[in-house]
mmCIF file of C-alpha atoms in Angstrom:
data_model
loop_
_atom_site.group_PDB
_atom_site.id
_atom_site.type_symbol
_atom_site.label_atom_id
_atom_site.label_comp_id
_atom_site.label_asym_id
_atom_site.label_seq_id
_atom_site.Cartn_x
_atom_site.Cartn_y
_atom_site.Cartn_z
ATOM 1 C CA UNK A 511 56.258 -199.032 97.913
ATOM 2 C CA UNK A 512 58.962 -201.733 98.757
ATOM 3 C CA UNK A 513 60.851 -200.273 96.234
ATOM 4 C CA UNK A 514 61.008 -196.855 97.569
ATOM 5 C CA UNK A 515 61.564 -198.289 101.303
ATOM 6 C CA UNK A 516 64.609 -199.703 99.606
ATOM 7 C CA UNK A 517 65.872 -197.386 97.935
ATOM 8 C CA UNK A 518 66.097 -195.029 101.184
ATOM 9 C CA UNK A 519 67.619 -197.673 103.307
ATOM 10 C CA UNK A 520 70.287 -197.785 100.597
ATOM 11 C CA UNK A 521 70.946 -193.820 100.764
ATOM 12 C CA UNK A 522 70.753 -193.494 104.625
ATOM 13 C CA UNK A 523 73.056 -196.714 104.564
ATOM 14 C CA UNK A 524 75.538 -194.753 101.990
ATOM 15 C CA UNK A 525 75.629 -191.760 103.760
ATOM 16 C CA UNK A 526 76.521 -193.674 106.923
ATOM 17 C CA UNK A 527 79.220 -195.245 105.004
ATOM 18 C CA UNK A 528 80.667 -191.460 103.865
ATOM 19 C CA UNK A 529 80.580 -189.899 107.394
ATOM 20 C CA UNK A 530 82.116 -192.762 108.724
ATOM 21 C CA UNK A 531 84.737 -192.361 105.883
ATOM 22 C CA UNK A 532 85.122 -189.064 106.757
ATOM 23 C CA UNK A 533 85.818 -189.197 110.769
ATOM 24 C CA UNK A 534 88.393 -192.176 110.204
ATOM 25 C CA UNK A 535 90.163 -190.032 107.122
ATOM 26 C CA UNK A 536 89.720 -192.936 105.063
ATOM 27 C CA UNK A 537 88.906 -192.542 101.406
ATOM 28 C CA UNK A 538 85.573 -193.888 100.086
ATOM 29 C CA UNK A 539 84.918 -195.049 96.657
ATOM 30 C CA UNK A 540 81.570 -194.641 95.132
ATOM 31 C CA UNK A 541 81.044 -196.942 91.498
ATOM 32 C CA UNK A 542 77.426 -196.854 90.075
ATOM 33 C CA UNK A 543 77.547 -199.786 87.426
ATOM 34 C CA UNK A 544 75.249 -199.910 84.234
ATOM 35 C CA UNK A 545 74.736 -203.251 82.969
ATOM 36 C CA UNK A 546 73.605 -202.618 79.115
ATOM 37 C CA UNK A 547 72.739 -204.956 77.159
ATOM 38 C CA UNK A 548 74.853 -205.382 72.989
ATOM 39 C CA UNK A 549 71.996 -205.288 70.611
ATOM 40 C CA UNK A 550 73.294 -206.441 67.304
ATOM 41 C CA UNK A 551 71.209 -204.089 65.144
ATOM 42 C CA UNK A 552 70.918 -203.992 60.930
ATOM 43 C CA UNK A 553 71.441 -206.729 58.231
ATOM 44 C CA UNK A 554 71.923 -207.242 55.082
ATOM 45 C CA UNK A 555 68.822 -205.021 54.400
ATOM 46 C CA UNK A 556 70.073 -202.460 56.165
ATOM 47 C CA UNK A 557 73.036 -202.360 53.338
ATOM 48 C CA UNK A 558 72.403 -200.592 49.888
ATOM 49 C CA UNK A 559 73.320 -203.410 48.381
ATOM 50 C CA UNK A 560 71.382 -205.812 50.272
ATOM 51 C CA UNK A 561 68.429 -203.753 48.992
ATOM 52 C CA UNK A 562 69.141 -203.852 45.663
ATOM 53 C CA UNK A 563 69.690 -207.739 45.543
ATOM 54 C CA UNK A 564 66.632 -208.308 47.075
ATOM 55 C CA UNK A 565 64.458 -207.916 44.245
ATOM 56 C CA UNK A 566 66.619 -211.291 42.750
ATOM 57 C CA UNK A 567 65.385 -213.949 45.049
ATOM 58 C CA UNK A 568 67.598 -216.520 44.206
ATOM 59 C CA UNK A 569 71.060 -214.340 44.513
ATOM 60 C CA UNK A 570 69.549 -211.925 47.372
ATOM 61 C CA UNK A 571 69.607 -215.647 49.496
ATOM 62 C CA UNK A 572 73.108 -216.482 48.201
ATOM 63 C CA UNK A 573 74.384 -212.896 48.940
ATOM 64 C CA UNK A 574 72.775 -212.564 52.459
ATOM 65 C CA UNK A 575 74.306 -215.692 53.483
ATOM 66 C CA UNK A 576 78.060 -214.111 52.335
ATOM 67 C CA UNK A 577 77.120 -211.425 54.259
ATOM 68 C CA UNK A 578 76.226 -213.261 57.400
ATOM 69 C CA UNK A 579 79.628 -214.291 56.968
ATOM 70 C CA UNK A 580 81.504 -210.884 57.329
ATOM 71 C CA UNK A 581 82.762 -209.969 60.498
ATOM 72 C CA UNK A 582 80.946 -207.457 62.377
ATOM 73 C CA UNK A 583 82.408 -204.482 61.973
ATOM 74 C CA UNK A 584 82.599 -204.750 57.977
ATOM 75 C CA UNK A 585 78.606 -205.370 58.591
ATOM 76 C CA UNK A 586 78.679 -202.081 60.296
ATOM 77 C CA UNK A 587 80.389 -200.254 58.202
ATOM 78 C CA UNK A 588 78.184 -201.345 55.120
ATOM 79 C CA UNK A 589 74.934 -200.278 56.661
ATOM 80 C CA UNK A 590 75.848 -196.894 55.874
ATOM 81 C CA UNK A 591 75.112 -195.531 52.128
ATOM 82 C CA UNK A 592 79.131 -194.905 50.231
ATOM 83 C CA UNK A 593 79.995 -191.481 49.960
ATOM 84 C CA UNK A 594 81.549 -189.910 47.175
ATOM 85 C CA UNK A 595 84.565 -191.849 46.318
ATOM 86 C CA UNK A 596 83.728 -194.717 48.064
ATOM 87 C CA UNK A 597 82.063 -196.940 45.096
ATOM 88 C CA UNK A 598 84.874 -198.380 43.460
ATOM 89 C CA UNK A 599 86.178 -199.582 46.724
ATOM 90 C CA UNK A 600 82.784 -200.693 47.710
ATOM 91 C CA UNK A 601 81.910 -202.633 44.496
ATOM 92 C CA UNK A 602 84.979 -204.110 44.928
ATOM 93 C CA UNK A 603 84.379 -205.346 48.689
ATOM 94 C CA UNK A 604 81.217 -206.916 47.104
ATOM 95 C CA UNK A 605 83.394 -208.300 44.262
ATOM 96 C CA UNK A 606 85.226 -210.478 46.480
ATOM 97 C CA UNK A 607 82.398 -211.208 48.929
ATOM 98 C CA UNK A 608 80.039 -212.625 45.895
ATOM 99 C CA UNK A 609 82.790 -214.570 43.319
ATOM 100 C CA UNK A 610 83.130 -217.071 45.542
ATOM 101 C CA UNK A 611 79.509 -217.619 46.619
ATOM 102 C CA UNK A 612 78.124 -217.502 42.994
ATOM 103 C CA UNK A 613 77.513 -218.918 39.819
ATOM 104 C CA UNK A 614 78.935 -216.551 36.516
ATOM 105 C CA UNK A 615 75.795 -215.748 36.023
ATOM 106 C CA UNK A 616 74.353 -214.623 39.465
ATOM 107 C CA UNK A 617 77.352 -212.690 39.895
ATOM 108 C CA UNK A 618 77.537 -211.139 36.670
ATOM 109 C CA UNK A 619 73.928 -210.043 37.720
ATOM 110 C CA UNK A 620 74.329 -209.088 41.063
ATOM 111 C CA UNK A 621 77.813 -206.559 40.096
ATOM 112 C CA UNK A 622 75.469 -205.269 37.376
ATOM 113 C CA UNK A 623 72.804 -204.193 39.548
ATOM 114 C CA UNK A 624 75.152 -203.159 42.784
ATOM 115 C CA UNK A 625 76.617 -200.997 39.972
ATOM 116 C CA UNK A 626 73.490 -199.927 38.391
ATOM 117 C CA UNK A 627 72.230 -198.176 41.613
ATOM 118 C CA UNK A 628 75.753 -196.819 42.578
ATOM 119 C CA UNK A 629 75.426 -195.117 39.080
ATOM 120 C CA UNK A 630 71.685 -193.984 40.699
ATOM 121 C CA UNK A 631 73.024 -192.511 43.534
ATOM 122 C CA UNK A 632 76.048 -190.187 42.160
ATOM 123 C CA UNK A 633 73.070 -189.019 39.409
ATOM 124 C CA UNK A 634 70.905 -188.423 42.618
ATOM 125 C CA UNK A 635 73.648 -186.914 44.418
ATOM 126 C CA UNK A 636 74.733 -184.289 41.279
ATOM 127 C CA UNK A 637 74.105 -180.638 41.998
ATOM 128 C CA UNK A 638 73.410 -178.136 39.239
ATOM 129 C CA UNK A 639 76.943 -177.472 38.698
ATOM 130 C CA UNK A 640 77.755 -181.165 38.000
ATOM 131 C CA UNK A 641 79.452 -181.676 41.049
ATOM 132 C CA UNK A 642 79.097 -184.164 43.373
ATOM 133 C CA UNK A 643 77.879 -183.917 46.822
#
């Protein structure tokens, strides 16, 4: 009930404001401000990749941790599956995200696999005319 009381003191105080505005030919300016909060949403999880790695323990923790690292809006961008034509730049992003994080043999792994389920997708992805969608 307070809140309601409130709320019409506000509008019979605003509409006060206009008419008064509007006798002395002065211009009124009305702002209604949103405060919204940023919710930093996704991981490395929410990647393809991350998804793949995560059935390797030991790399999935080295790999989330490079990925923790990326700014942003790179983390953004990965959250969303490649499209055609977008592999071989993508394998390469995680190319240089993962040599330097890795061991040979983690690495060698973790390309393998990120490649692996690219090669899953285009298969998913082929129509009955061979294209790609």
């Amino acid at each position: 009930m307070a809140n309601l009381i409130k709320d019409i003191k506000t509008t019979v105080n605003l509409f006060l404001d206009i008419r008064k505005s509007r006798k002395d030919g002065s211009e009124i300016v009305l702002e209604k401000k949103r405060v919204f909060p940023i919710i930093q949403t996704g991981g490395f999880y929410n990647t393809v990749e991350g998804c793949t790695l995560s059935w390797y323990k030991e790399i999935c923790d080295v790999a989330e941790a490079a990925f923790d690292e990326l700014p942003d809006e790179v983390k953004y961008e990965l959250q969303f599956a490649p499209k055609s034509g977008e592999f071989k730049d993508r394998v390469n992003l995680w190319r240089a995200i993962l040599k330097p994080v890795m061991t040979d043999i983690q690495y060698y792994t973790a390309i393998k696999a990120i490649i692996d389920w690219y090669i899953h997708i285009i298969k998913i992805r082929k129509t009955e005319d061979g294209s790609i969608i």
